[in-house]
Short mmCIF file of C-alpha atoms and ligand atoms in Angstrom, two decimals:
data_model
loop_
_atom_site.label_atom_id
_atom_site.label_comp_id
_atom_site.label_asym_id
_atom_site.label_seq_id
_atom_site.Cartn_x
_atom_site.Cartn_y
_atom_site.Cartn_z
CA UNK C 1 -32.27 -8.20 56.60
CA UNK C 2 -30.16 -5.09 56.14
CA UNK C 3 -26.80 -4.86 58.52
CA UNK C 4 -25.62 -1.37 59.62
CA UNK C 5 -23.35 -0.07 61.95
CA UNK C 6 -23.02 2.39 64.52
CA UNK C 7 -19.08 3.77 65.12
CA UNK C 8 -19.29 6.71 67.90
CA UNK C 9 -16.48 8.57 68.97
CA UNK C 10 -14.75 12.14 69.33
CA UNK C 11 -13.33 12.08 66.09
CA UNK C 12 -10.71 14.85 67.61
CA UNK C 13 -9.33 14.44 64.57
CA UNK C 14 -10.17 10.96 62.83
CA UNK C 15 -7.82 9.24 62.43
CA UNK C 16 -6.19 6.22 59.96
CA UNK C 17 -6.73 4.11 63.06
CA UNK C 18 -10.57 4.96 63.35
CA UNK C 19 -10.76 4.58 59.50
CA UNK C 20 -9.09 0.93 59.08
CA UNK C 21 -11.22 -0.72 62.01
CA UNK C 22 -14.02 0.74 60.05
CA UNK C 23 -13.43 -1.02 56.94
CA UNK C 24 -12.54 -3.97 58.69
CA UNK C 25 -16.01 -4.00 60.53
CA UNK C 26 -17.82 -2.89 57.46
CA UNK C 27 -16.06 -7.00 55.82
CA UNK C 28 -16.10 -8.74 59.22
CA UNK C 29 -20.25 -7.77 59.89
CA UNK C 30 -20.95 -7.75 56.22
CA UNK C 31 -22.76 -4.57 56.58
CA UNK C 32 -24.59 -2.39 53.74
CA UNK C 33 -23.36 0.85 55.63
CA UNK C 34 -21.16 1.97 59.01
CA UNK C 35 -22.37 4.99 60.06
CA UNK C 36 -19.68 7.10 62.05
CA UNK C 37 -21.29 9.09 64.88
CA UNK C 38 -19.30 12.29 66.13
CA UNK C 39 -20.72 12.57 69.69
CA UNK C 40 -21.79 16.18 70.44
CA UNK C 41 -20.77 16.28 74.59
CA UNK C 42 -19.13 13.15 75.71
CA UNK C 43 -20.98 11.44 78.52
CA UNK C 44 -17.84 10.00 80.09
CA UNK C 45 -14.63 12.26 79.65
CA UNK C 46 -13.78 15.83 78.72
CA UNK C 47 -15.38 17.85 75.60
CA UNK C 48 -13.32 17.97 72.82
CA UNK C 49 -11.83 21.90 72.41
CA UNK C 50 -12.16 21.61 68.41
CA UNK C 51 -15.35 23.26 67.44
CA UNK C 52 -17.76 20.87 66.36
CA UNK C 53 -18.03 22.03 62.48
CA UNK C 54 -14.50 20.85 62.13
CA UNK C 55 -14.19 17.35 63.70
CA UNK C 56 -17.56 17.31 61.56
CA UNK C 57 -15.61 18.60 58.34
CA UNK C 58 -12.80 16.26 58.89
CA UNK C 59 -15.28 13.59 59.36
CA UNK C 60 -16.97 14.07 56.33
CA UNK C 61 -14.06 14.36 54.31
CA UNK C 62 -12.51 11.05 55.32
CA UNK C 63 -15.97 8.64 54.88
CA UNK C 64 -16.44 10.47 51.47
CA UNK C 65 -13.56 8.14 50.12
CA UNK C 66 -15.49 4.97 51.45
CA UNK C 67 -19.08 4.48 50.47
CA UNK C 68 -19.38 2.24 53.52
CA UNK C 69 -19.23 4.72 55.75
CA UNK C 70 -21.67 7.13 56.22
CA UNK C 71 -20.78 10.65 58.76
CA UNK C 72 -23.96 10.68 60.39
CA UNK C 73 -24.22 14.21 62.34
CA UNK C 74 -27.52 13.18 64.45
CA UNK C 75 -25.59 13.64 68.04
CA UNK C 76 -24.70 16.92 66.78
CA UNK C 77 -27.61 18.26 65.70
CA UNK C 78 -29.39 16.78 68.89
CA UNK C 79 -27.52 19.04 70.91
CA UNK C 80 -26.66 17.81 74.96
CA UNK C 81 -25.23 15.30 76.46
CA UNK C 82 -24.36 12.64 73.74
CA UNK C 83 -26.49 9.38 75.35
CA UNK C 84 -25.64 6.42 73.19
CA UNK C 85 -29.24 5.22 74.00
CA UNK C 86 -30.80 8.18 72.65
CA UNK C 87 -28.63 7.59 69.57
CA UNK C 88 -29.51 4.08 69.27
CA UNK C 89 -33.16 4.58 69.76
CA UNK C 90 -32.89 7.11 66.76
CA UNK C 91 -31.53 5.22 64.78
CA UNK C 92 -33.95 2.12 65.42
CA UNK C 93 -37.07 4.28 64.70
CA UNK C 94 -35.14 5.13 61.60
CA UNK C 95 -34.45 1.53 60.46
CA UNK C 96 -37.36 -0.53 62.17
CA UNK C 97 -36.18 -3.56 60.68
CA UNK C 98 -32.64 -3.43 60.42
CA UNK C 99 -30.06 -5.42 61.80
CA UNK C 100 -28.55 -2.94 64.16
CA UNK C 101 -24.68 -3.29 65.64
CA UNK C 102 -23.27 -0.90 67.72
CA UNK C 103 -19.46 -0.88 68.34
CA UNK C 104 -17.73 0.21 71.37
CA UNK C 105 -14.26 -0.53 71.59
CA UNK C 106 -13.10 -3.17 74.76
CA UNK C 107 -12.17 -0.26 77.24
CA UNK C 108 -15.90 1.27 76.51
CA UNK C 109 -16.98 -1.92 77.44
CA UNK C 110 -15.01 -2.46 80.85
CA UNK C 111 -17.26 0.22 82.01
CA UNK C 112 -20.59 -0.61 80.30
CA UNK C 113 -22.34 -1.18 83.03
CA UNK C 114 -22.13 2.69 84.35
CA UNK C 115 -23.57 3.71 81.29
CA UNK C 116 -26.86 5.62 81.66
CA UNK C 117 -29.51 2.47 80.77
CA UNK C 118 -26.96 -0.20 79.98
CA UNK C 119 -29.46 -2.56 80.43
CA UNK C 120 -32.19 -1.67 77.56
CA UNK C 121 -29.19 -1.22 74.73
CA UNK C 122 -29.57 -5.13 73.74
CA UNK C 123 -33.44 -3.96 73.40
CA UNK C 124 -32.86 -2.20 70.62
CA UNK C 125 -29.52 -3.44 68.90
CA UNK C 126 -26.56 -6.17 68.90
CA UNK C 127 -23.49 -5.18 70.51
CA UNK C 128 -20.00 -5.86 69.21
CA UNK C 129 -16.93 -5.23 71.57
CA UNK C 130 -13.84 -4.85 69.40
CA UNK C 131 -10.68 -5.29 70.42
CA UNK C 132 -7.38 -4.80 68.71
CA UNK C 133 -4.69 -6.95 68.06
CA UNK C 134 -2.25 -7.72 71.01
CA UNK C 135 -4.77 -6.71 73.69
CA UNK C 136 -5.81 -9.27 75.50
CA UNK C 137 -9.76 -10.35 74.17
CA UNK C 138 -12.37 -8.73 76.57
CA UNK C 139 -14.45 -11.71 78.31
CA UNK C 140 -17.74 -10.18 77.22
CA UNK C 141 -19.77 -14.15 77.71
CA UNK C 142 -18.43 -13.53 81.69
CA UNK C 143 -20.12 -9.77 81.33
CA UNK C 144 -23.47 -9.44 83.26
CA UNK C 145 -24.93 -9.11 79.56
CA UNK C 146 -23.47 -12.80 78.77
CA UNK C 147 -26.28 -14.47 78.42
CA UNK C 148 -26.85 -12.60 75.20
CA UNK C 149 -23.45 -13.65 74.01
CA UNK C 150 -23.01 -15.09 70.36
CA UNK C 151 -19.67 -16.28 69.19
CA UNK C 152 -19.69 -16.01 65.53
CA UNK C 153 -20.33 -13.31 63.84
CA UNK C 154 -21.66 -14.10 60.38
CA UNK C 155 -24.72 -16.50 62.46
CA UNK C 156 -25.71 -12.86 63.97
CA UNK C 157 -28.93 -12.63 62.00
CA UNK C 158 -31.43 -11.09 64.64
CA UNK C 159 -32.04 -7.35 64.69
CA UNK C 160 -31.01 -6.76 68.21
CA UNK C 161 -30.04 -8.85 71.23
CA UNK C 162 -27.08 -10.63 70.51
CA UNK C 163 -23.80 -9.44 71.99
CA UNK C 164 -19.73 -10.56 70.64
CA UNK C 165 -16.61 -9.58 69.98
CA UNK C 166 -13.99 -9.23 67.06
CA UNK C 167 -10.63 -8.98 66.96
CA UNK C 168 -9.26 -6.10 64.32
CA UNK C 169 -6.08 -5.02 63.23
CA UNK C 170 -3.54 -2.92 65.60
CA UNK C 171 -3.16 0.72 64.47
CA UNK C 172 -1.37 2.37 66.97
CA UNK C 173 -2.69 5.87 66.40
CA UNK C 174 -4.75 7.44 69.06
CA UNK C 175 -6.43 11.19 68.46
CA UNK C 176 -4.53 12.30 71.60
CA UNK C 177 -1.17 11.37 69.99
CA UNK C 178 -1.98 13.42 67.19
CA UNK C 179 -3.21 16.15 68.52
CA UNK C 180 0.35 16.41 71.01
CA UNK C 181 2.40 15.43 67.63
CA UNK C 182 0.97 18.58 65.62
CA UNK C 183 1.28 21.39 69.55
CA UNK C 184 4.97 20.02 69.25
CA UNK C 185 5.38 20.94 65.53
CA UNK C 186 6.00 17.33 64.68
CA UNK C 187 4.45 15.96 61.54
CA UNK C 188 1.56 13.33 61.28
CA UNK C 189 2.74 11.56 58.20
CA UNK C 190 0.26 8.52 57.00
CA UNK C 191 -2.15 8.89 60.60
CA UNK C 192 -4.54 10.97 59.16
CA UNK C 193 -6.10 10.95 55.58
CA UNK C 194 -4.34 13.28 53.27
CA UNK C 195 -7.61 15.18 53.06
CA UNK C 196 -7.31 15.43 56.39
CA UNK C 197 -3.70 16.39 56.64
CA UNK C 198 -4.72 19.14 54.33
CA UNK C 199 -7.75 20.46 56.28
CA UNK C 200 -6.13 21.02 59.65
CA UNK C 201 -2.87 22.55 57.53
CA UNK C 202 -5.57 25.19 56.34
CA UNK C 203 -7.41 25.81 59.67
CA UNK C 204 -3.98 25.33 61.43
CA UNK C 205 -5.90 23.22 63.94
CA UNK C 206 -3.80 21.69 67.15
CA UNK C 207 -0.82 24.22 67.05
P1 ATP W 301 -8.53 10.12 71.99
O1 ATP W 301 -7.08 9.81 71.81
O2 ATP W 301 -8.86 11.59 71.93
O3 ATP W 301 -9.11 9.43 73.20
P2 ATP W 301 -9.26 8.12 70.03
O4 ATP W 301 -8.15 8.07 69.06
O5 ATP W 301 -9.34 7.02 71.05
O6 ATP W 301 -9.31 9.54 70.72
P3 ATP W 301 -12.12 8.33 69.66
O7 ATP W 301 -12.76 9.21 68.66
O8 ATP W 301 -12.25 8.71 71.06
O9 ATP W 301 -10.57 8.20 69.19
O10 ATP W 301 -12.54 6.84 69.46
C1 ATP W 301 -13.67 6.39 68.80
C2 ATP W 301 -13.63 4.90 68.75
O11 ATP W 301 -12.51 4.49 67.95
C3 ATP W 301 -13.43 4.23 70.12
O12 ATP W 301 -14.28 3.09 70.16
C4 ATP W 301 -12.00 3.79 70.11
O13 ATP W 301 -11.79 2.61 70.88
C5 ATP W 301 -11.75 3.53 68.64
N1 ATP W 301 -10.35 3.74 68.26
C6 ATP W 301 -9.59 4.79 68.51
N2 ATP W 301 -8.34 4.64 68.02
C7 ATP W 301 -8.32 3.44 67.43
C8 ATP W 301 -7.31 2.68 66.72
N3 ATP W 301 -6.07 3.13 66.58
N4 ATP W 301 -7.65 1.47 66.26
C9 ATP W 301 -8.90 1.00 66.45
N5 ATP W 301 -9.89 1.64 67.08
C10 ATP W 301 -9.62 2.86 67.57
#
């Protein structure tokens, strides 16, 4: 059965951080492809003030040096509020067959249950709650979505249903920290992709 991946987030810029939890993902799930999903207007905080076509450039830019990950503009071009399940249920109708894992990171998770049909997500694909190194692991078998809990991740074989956790790496680097780092004038050394670095030099983004 093919394994693919679903990484949302702002993207406001992406970031090294974004980029290694990726790859680790991609090795850790064993999937053919991890597609990263730039949400178009976040459900749950503020929009981003970038313009869309360049958290979408810089996106693109950084995946193109990984052939595991794949920038996947559907949010985008959908247009609205940026419901995961409306992503999720595009992306099943797309791969009918798949083995489908959406990641949301532990704090996502702490408020799962507000999100708009939290219950019909294991309906359509697994759920893996990451969490990074030195954070305390999120109790997602205590969640009210335990009983669909499954410990270890390479015996995840079903299309949809199952939910775990995995630990990854600590990167420190946060999109908000970036974006304050560059309005100060400070520089951004190894946080971003140089390609990245490069882009918001050009387009002066942040100042
Ligand atoms: P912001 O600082 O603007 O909130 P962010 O850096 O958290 O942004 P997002 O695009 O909002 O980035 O996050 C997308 C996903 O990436 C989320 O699931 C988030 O938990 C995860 N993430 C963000 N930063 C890191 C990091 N340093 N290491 C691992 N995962 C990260």
């Amino acid at each position: 059965m093919q394994r693919i991946g679903v990484f949302g987030g702002t993207y406001d810029p992406v970031h090294n951080g974004h980029l290694h939890t990726a790859m680790a993902l991609v090795e850790r799930l064993d999937l053919a492809r991890l597609h990263m999903v730039p949400c178009f207007q976040p459900v749950h905080r503020d929009s981003p003030s970038t313009p869309t076509e360049h958290r979408w450039a810089m996106l693109q830019q950084a995946c193109s040096a990984h052939p595991a990950l794949h920038a996947d503009n559907r949010e985008l071009r959908r247009g609205g509020p940026s419901y995961s399940i409306d992503t999720m249920q595009s992306l099943r109708d797309e791969y009918p067959d798949a083995a489908l894992f959406m990641v949301m990171g532990a704090d996502a998770f702490r408020h799962f249950g507000s999100w708009h049909r939290a219950d019909d997500f294991l309906q359509l694909v697994n759920i893996v709650v990451v969490h990074r190194g030195g954070e305390p692991a999120p109790d997602v078998a205590a969640s009210a979505w335990g009983s669909a809990y499954q410990p270890l991740l390479g015996e995840i074989v079903c299309s949809r249903g199952a939910l775990t956790s995995v630990q990854c790496p600590l990167w420190t680097t946060s999109s908000t920290a970036i974006r304050q780092t560059l309005a100060e004038g400070g520089d951004i050394g190894s946080d971003v992709p140089a390609a990245v670095a490069q882009y918001i030099e050009l387009h002066q983004l942040y100042r």
